[in-house]
PDB file of C-alpha atoms in Angstrom:
ATOM      1  CA  MET A  71     171.859 -62.836 201.739  1.00 47.00           C
ATOM      2  CA  LYS A  72     174.680 -65.380 201.200  1.00 42.00           C
ATOM      3  CA  SER A  73     173.112 -66.884 198.014  1.00 45.00           C
ATOM      4  CA  PHE A  74     172.975 -63.247 196.674  1.00 40.00           C
ATOM      5  CA  ARG A  75     176.505 -62.426 197.444  1.00 44.00           C
ATOM      6  CA  SER A  76     177.537 -65.787 195.831  1.00 45.00           C
ATOM      7  CA  VAL A  77     175.641 -64.878 192.495  1.00 41.00           C
ATOM      8  CA  ALA A  78     176.694 -61.404 192.477  1.00 42.00           C
ATOM      9  CA  GLY A  79     180.437 -62.528 192.874  1.00 45.00           C
ATOM     10  CA  GLY A  80     180.001 -64.977 189.929  1.00 46.00           C
ATOM     11  CA  PHE A  81     178.405 -62.337 187.805  1.00 39.00           C
ATOM     12  CA  LEU A  82     181.376 -59.842 188.327  1.00 38.00           C
ATOM     13  CA  VAL A  83     183.856 -62.502 187.667  1.00 40.00           C
ATOM     14  CA  ALA A  84     182.009 -63.402 184.292  1.00 42.00           C
ATOM     15  CA  VAL A  85     182.052 -59.871 183.336  1.00 38.00           C
ATOM     16  CA  ALA A  86     185.645 -59.532 183.984  1.00 36.00           C
ATOM     17  CA  THR A  87     186.298 -62.543 182.016  1.00 40.00           C
ATOM     18  CA  ILE A  88     184.268 -61.515 179.023  1.00 41.00           C
ATOM     19  CA  ALA A  89     186.051 -57.962 179.177  1.00 37.00           C
ATOM     20  CA  SER A  90     189.636 -59.418 179.546  1.00 39.00           C
ATOM     21  CA  ALA A  91     189.000 -62.118 176.718  1.00 45.00           C
ATOM     22  CA  SER A  92     187.714 -59.697 174.095  1.00 72.00           C
ATOM     23  CA  ALA A  93     190.894 -59.701 172.239  1.00 87.00           C
ATOM     24  CA  THR A  94     194.070 -61.951 172.536  1.00 94.00           C
ATOM     25  CA  PRO A  95     197.497 -61.691 170.694  1.00 96.00           C
ATOM     26  CA  PHE A  96     199.235 -64.722 169.558  1.00 97.00           C
ATOM     27  CA  THR A  97     202.731 -65.564 168.411  1.00 97.00           C
ATOM     28  CA  ASN A  98     202.150 -69.264 167.509  1.00 97.00           C
ATOM     29  CA  GLU A  99     200.327 -69.530 164.309  1.00 97.00           C
ATOM     30  CA  THR A 100     198.721 -72.963 165.253  1.00 97.00           C
ATOM     31  CA  LEU A 101     197.201 -71.452 168.417  1.00 97.00           C
ATOM     32  CA  PHE A 102     195.979 -68.526 166.431  1.00 97.00           C
ATOM     33  CA  GLN A 103     194.238 -70.659 163.953  1.00 96.00           C
ATOM     34  CA  THR A 104     192.606 -72.849 166.664  1.00 96.00           C
ATOM     35  CA  ALA A 105     191.192 -69.668 168.350  1.00 95.00           C
ATOM     36  CA  ALA A 106     190.100 -67.988 164.879  1.00 94.00           C
ATOM     37  CA  GLY A 107     188.003 -71.125 164.109  1.00 90.00           C
ATOM     38  CA  GLY A 108     186.343 -71.721 160.625  1.00 86.00           C
ATOM     39  CA  GLY A 109     186.272 -69.220 158.131  1.00 92.00           C
ATOM     40  CA  LEU A 110     189.849 -68.233 158.052  1.00 96.00           C
ATOM     41  CA  SER A 111     191.448 -67.238 154.632  1.00 96.00           C
ATOM     42  CA  VAL A 112     195.124 -67.077 153.739  1.00 97.00           C
ATOM     43  CA  GLU A 113     196.772 -64.846 151.192  1.00 98.00           C
ATOM     44  CA  THR A 114     200.206 -65.807 150.088  1.00 98.00           C
ATOM     45  CA  PHE A 115     200.573 -63.100 147.514  1.00 98.00           C
ATOM     46  CA  GLU A 116     201.994 -65.687 144.988  1.00 97.00           C
ATOM     47  CA  GLY A 117     198.802 -64.911 142.781  1.00 97.00           C
ATOM     48  CA  PHE A 118     200.322 -61.421 142.233  1.00 97.00           C
ATOM     49  CA  ALA A 119     203.088 -60.025 139.873  1.00 97.00           C
ATOM     50  CA  VAL A 120     205.969 -58.659 141.504  1.00 96.00           C
ATOM     51  CA  GLY A 121     205.369 -54.763 141.596  1.00 94.00           C
ATOM     52  CA  ASN A 122     201.578 -54.860 141.557  1.00 96.00           C
ATOM     53  CA  GLN A 123     199.776 -52.843 144.083  1.00 97.00           C
ATOM     54  CA  VAL A 124     197.321 -54.416 146.283  1.00 98.00           C
ATOM     55  CA  GLY A 125     194.202 -52.221 146.931  1.00 98.00           C
ATOM     56  CA  SER A 126     191.907 -55.010 148.085  1.00 98.00           C
ATOM     57  CA  LEU A 127     191.573 -58.838 148.902  1.00 98.00           C
ATOM     58  CA  PRO A 128     187.946 -59.766 148.028  1.00 97.00           C
ATOM     59  CA  ALA A 129     188.497 -63.251 148.938  1.00 95.00           C
ATOM     60  CA  LEU A 130     189.434 -62.169 152.448  1.00 97.00           C
ATOM     61  CA  GLY A 131     186.844 -59.482 152.752  1.00 97.00           C
ATOM     62  CA  VAL A 132     189.207 -56.491 153.220  1.00 98.00           C
ATOM     63  CA  THR A 133     190.466 -53.546 151.440  1.00 98.00           C
ATOM     64  CA  PHE A 134     193.680 -51.547 152.120  1.00 98.00           C
ATOM     65  CA  GLY A 135     194.488 -47.700 152.704  1.00 97.00           C
ATOM     66  CA  GLU A 136     196.938 -45.955 150.450  1.00 96.00           C
ATOM     67  CA  LEU A 137     200.291 -45.414 151.686  1.00 93.00           C
ATOM     68  CA  PHE A 138     200.389 -42.134 149.982  1.00 90.00           C
ATOM     69  CA  PRO A 139     197.938 -40.769 147.307  1.00 92.00           C
ATOM     70  CA  GLY A 140     198.031 -43.279 144.309  1.00 92.00           C
ATOM     71  CA  GLN A 141     200.059 -45.811 146.072  1.00 93.00           C
ATOM     72  CA  PHE A 142     198.705 -48.857 147.865  1.00 96.00           C
ATOM     73  CA  PRO A 143     200.936 -51.676 149.427  1.00 96.00           C
ATOM     74  CA  GLU A 144     203.013 -53.422 146.914  1.00 96.00           C
ATOM     75  CA  VAL A 145     204.030 -57.218 146.152  1.00 97.00           C
ATOM     76  CA  ALA A 146     207.755 -57.722 146.173  1.00 95.00           C
ATOM     77  CA  ASN A 147     210.208 -60.689 145.905  1.00 95.00           C
ATOM     78  CA  GLY A 148     211.066 -61.350 149.516  1.00 93.00           C
ATOM     79  CA  LEU A 149     214.474 -62.716 148.921  1.00 91.00           C
ATOM     80  CA  GLY A 150     215.190 -60.187 146.400  1.00 87.00           C
ATOM     81  CA  ILE A 151     214.831 -57.271 148.755  1.00 86.00           C
ATOM     82  CA  GLY A 152     217.071 -58.728 151.371  1.00 85.00           C
ATOM     83  CA  GLY A 153     214.101 -60.423 153.514  1.00 89.00           C
ATOM     84  CA  THR A 154     212.855 -63.834 153.817  1.00 92.00           C
ATOM     85  CA  VAL A 155     209.509 -65.652 152.931  1.00 94.00           C
ATOM     86  CA  VAL A 156     207.305 -68.169 154.265  1.00 96.00           C
ATOM     87  CA  SER A 157     205.719 -69.848 151.195  1.00 93.00           C
ATOM     88  CA  GLY A 158     206.595 -69.208 147.570  1.00 94.00           C
ATOM     89  CA  THR A 159     208.793 -65.971 146.776  1.00 96.00           C
ATOM     90  CA  ASN A 160     206.403 -63.103 147.086  1.00 97.00           C
ATOM     91  CA  VAL A 161     205.471 -60.682 150.197  1.00 97.00           C
ATOM     92  CA  LEU A 162     203.602 -57.687 150.647  1.00 97.00           C
ATOM     93  CA  ILE A 163     205.656 -54.451 151.561  1.00 95.00           C
ATOM     94  CA  ASN A 164     204.819 -50.756 152.466  1.00 92.00           C
ATOM     95  CA  ASN A 165     206.608 -48.891 149.844  1.00 86.00           C
ATOM     96  CA  ASP A 166     207.249 -48.434 146.072  1.00 74.00           C
ATOM     97  CA  ASN A 167     209.839 -50.422 144.396  1.00 67.00           C
ATOM     98  CA  ALA A 168     211.308 -51.548 147.589  1.00 62.00           C
ATOM     99  CA  SER A 169     212.726 -48.000 148.125  1.00 69.00           C
ATOM    100  CA  LEU A 170     213.703 -46.553 151.589  1.00 70.00           C
ATOM    101  CA  PRO A 171     212.567 -45.117 153.669  1.00 71.00           C
ATOM    102  CA  ALA A 172     209.315 -46.785 153.385  1.00 78.00           C
ATOM    103  CA  ASP A 173     205.968 -45.142 153.538  1.00 82.00           C
ATOM    104  CA  GLY A 174     204.187 -45.829 156.628  1.00 86.00           C
ATOM    105  CA  PRO A 175     201.830 -48.360 158.103  1.00 94.00           C
ATOM    106  CA  ILE A 176     199.683 -50.963 156.116  1.00 97.00           C
ATOM    107  CA  VAL A 177     195.997 -50.139 156.834  1.00 98.00           C
ATOM    108  CA  ILE A 178     193.471 -52.896 156.377  1.00 98.00           C
ATOM    109  CA  PHE A 179     189.745 -52.268 156.465  1.00 98.00           C
ATOM    110  CA  ALA A 180     186.980 -54.654 156.704  1.00 97.00           C
ATOM    111  CA  VAL A 181     184.399 -54.239 153.904  1.00 97.00           C
ATOM    112  CA  PRO A 182     181.201 -52.345 154.745  1.00 95.00           C
ATOM    113  CA  GLY A 183     178.735 -54.555 156.909  1.00 95.00           C
ATOM    114  CA  SER A 184     181.655 -56.631 158.369  1.00 96.00           C
ATOM    115  CA  LEU A 185     184.225 -56.674 161.044  1.00 97.00           C
ATOM    116  CA  ILE A 186     187.645 -58.258 161.331  1.00 97.00           C
ATOM    117  CA  THR A 187     187.686 -60.781 164.075  1.00 97.00           C
ATOM    118  CA  ALA A 188     191.163 -62.247 163.640  1.00 98.00           C
ATOM    119  CA  LEU A 189     194.282 -61.308 161.553  1.00 98.00           C
ATOM    120  CA  GLY A 190     197.565 -62.638 161.544  1.00 98.00           C
ATOM    121  CA  TYR A 191     200.939 -62.696 159.365  1.00 98.00           C
ATOM    122  CA  PHE A 192     204.441 -63.552 159.354  1.00 98.00           C
ATOM    123  CA  ASN A 193     207.078 -60.491 159.678  1.00 96.00           C
ATOM    124  CA  THR A 194     209.363 -61.172 156.851  1.00 95.00           C
ATOM    125  CA  SER A 195     211.610 -58.167 156.868  1.00 90.00           C
ATOM    126  CA  VAL A 196     214.291 -59.918 159.039  1.00 89.00           C
ATOM    127  CA  ASP A 197     215.711 -57.048 160.781  1.00 87.00           C
ATOM    128  CA  ASP A 198     212.417 -54.825 161.541  1.00 90.00           C
ATOM    129  CA  THR A 199     209.692 -55.617 164.040  1.00 93.00           C
ATOM    130  CA  THR A 200     206.144 -54.639 163.687  1.00 95.00           C
ATOM    131  CA  ARG A 201     203.068 -53.617 165.806  1.00 97.00           C
ATOM    132  CA  LEU A 202     199.663 -54.857 165.156  1.00 98.00           C
ATOM    133  CA  SER A 203     196.788 -52.940 166.252  1.00 98.00           C
ATOM    134  CA  PHE A 204     193.056 -53.340 166.293  1.00 98.00           C
ATOM    135  CA  PHE A 205     190.608 -50.476 166.438  1.00 97.00           C
ATOM    136  CA  ASP A 206     186.812 -50.241 166.538  1.00 94.00           C
ATOM    137  CA  SER A 207     184.283 -48.169 164.657  1.00 92.00           C
ATOM    138  CA  ASN A 208     184.783 -45.305 167.096  1.00 94.00           C
ATOM    139  CA  ASP A 209     188.707 -45.371 166.215  1.00 95.00           C
ATOM    140  CA  VAL A 210     189.296 -46.598 169.827  1.00 96.00           C
ATOM    141  CA  LEU A 211     192.178 -49.022 170.191  1.00 96.00           C
ATOM    142  CA  ILE A 212     191.080 -52.537 171.050  1.00 95.00           C
ATOM    143  CA  GLU A 213     194.354 -54.338 171.169  1.00 96.00           C
ATOM    144  CA  ASN A 214     197.886 -54.096 170.061  1.00 96.00           C
ATOM    145  CA  ALA A 215     200.911 -56.620 170.126  1.00 97.00           C
ATOM    146  CA  ASN A 216     204.484 -56.241 168.869  1.00 96.00           C
ATOM    147  CA  SER A 217     206.311 -59.022 166.552  1.00 95.00           C
ATOM    148  CA  GLY A 218     209.582 -60.412 166.878  1.00 92.00           C
ATOM    149  CA  ASN A 219     212.229 -60.315 163.882  1.00 92.00           C
ATOM    150  CA  GLY A 220     214.796 -62.736 162.207  1.00 91.00           C
ATOM    151  CA  ILE A 221     214.928 -65.996 160.303  1.00 93.00           C
ATOM    152  CA  PRO A 222     212.605 -67.983 160.260  1.00 94.00           C
ATOM    153  CA  ALA A 223     209.987 -65.083 160.209  1.00 96.00           C
ATOM    154  CA  PRO A 224     208.100 -64.888 163.428  1.00 97.00           C
ATOM    155  CA  PHE A 225     204.208 -64.867 163.593  1.00 98.00           C
ATOM    156  CA  LEU A 226     201.846 -62.393 165.018  1.00 98.00           C
ATOM    157  CA  GLY A 227     198.182 -62.357 165.100  1.00 98.00           C
ATOM    158  CA  ILE A 228     195.278 -61.024 167.251  1.00 98.00           C
ATOM    159  CA  PHE A 229     191.908 -62.818 167.889  1.00 97.00           C
ATOM    160  CA  ASN A 230     189.079 -60.462 168.763  1.00 93.00           C
ATOM    161  CA  VAL A 231     185.675 -61.288 169.737  1.00 89.00           C
ATOM    162  CA  VAL A 232     184.142 -57.846 169.404  1.00 89.00           C
ATOM    163  CA  GLY A 233     185.458 -57.271 165.876  1.00 94.00           C
ATOM    164  CA  ALA A 234     187.561 -54.281 164.330  1.00 97.00           C
ATOM    165  CA  THR A 235     186.709 -51.929 161.543  1.00 97.00           C
ATOM    166  CA  ARG A 236     190.393 -51.054 161.013  1.00 98.00           C
ATOM    167  CA  VAL A 237     193.623 -52.783 161.574  1.00 98.00           C
ATOM    168  CA  GLU A 238     197.176 -51.292 161.147  1.00 98.00           C
ATOM    169  CA  ILE A 239     200.440 -52.957 160.823  1.00 97.00           C
ATOM    170  CA  GLN A 240     203.385 -50.638 161.849  1.00 95.00           C
ATOM    171  CA  SER A 241     207.025 -50.854 161.633  1.00 93.00           C
ATOM    172  CA  THR A 242     208.847 -50.347 165.004  1.00 90.00           C
ATOM    173  CA  GLY A 243     212.448 -50.312 165.989  1.00 73.00           C
ATOM    174  CA  ASN A 244     214.070 -49.246 162.745  1.00 71.00           C
ATOM    175  CA  ALA A 245     214.277 -45.658 161.328  1.00 67.00           C
ATOM    176  CA  ASN A 246     213.595 -46.953 157.722  1.00 81.00           C
ATOM    177  CA  ASN A 247     210.026 -47.803 158.729  1.00 85.00           C
ATOM    178  CA  PHE A 248     210.059 -50.920 156.407  1.00 90.00           C
ATOM    179  CA  ILE A 249     207.370 -53.565 156.507  1.00 93.00           C
ATOM    180  CA  SER A 250     207.330 -56.907 154.760  1.00 95.00           C
ATOM    181  CA  ILE A 251     204.651 -59.495 155.593  1.00 97.00           C
ATOM    182  CA  ASP A 252     203.840 -62.975 154.283  1.00 97.00           C
ATOM    183  CA  ASN A 253     200.760 -65.481 154.472  1.00 98.00           C
ATOM    184  CA  LEU A 254     198.209 -62.791 155.596  1.00 98.00           C
ATOM    185  CA  GLN A 255     195.406 -64.556 157.577  1.00 98.00           C
ATOM    186  CA  ILE A 256     192.050 -63.015 158.221  1.00 98.00           C
ATOM    187  CA  VAL A 257     188.715 -63.859 159.616  1.00 97.00           C
ATOM    188  CA  THR A 258     185.693 -61.422 159.009  1.00 96.00           C
ATOM    189  CA  ALA A 259     182.139 -61.688 160.152  1.00 94.00           C
ATOM    190  CA  SER A 260     178.976 -59.713 159.423  1.00 92.00           C
ATOM    191  CA  ILE A 261     178.168 -57.014 162.010  1.00 87.00           C
ATOM    192  CA  THR A 262     175.015 -59.067 162.796  1.00 78.00           C
ATOM    193  CA  GLU A 263     177.021 -62.086 163.829  1.00 60.00           C
ATOM    194  CA  VAL A 264     179.404 -60.345 166.016  1.00 59.00           C
ATOM    195  CA  PRO A 265     178.105 -59.708 169.902  1.00 54.00           C
ATOM    196  CA  GLU A 266     178.311 -56.299 170.853  1.00 52.00           C
ATOM    197  CA  PRO A 267     180.021 -55.657 174.221  1.00 54.00           C
ATOM    198  CA  GLY A 268     176.681 -54.392 175.592  1.00 51.00           C
ATOM    199  CA  THR A 269     175.093 -57.699 174.642  1.00 48.00           C
ATOM    200  CA  LEU A 270     177.621 -59.676 176.497  1.00 48.00           C
ATOM    201  CA  PHE A 271     177.072 -57.690 179.440  1.00 48.00           C
ATOM    202  CA  LEU A 272     173.314 -58.159 179.353  1.00 47.00           C
ATOM    203  CA  PHE A 273     173.514 -61.874 178.723  1.00 44.00           C
ATOM    204  CA  SER A 274     175.834 -62.067 181.795  1.00 47.00           C
ATOM    205  CA  LEU A 275     173.396 -59.987 183.854  1.00 49.00           C
ATOM    206  CA  GLY A 276     170.514 -62.247 182.688  1.00 49.00           C
ATOM    207  CA  LEU A 277     172.277 -65.383 183.683  1.00 43.00           C
ATOM    208  CA  ALA A 278     173.094 -63.764 187.084  1.00 47.00           C
ATOM    209  CA  GLY A 279     169.412 -62.913 187.455  1.00 51.00           C
ATOM    210  CA  LEU A 280     168.347 -66.457 186.595  1.00 46.00           C
ATOM    211  CA  GLY A 281     170.892 -67.877 189.084  1.00 49.00           C
ATOM    212  CA  PHE A 282     169.515 -65.598 192.038  1.00 47.00           C
ATOM    213  CA  ALA A 283     166.008 -66.445 191.288  1.00 48.00           C
ATOM    214  CA  ARG A 284     166.731 -70.139 191.342  1.00 48.00           C
ATOM    215  CA  ARG A 285     168.513 -69.804 194.603  1.00 52.00           C
ATOM    216  CA  ARG A 286     165.559 -68.076 196.111  1.00 52.00           C
ATOM    217  CA  ARG A 287     163.181 -70.527 194.934  1.00 53.00           C
ATOM    218  CA  THR A 288     165.378 -73.436 196.486  1.00 53.00           C
ATOM    219  CA  ALA A 289     165.969 -71.684 199.728  1.00 55.00           C
TER     220      ALA A 289
END
């Protein structure tokens, strides 16, 4: 009986650990990149002309939602709109021609057949804070976190084991709703490569069963 309780206790700890580690926010870029592992792609927006709308980033495996009908997030000169930059001069903003108030959250979708397992960026708007939120295929919130603001631009990222179909970047703490980001960093994985929560649970259950059987044989 003692052996069973020991195994069962270890099993519950393992399940709790899996659940709590499914999504982790980061404010340090280096730690985020280490957690994200291979496959990380970075978009600096230097390859776009100022004023270009960005509806998709094929190299990163994502598309963007419209801010309003016919308008996608737009590339701007970060210093020219009173913000800051991390690399080069360009940033991605959530409005048309940097007019205020801005137009709502930047919504990022994984392309069909894939999930976003990590996403990070620098908040370059100087006086605005942002909230980063990951959602699953049922539109259930997986994790969210808030960025800081100021100069140098603060980093915010989330690494998510389960994978998100949709990610939102919202403006917080300022009535103008302005968002400006630079060095967008994303990892995507095919749906078949990402373990479902149920799969992780069953895997832990199997390990617990094997451990219990082994203890019984040695008892």
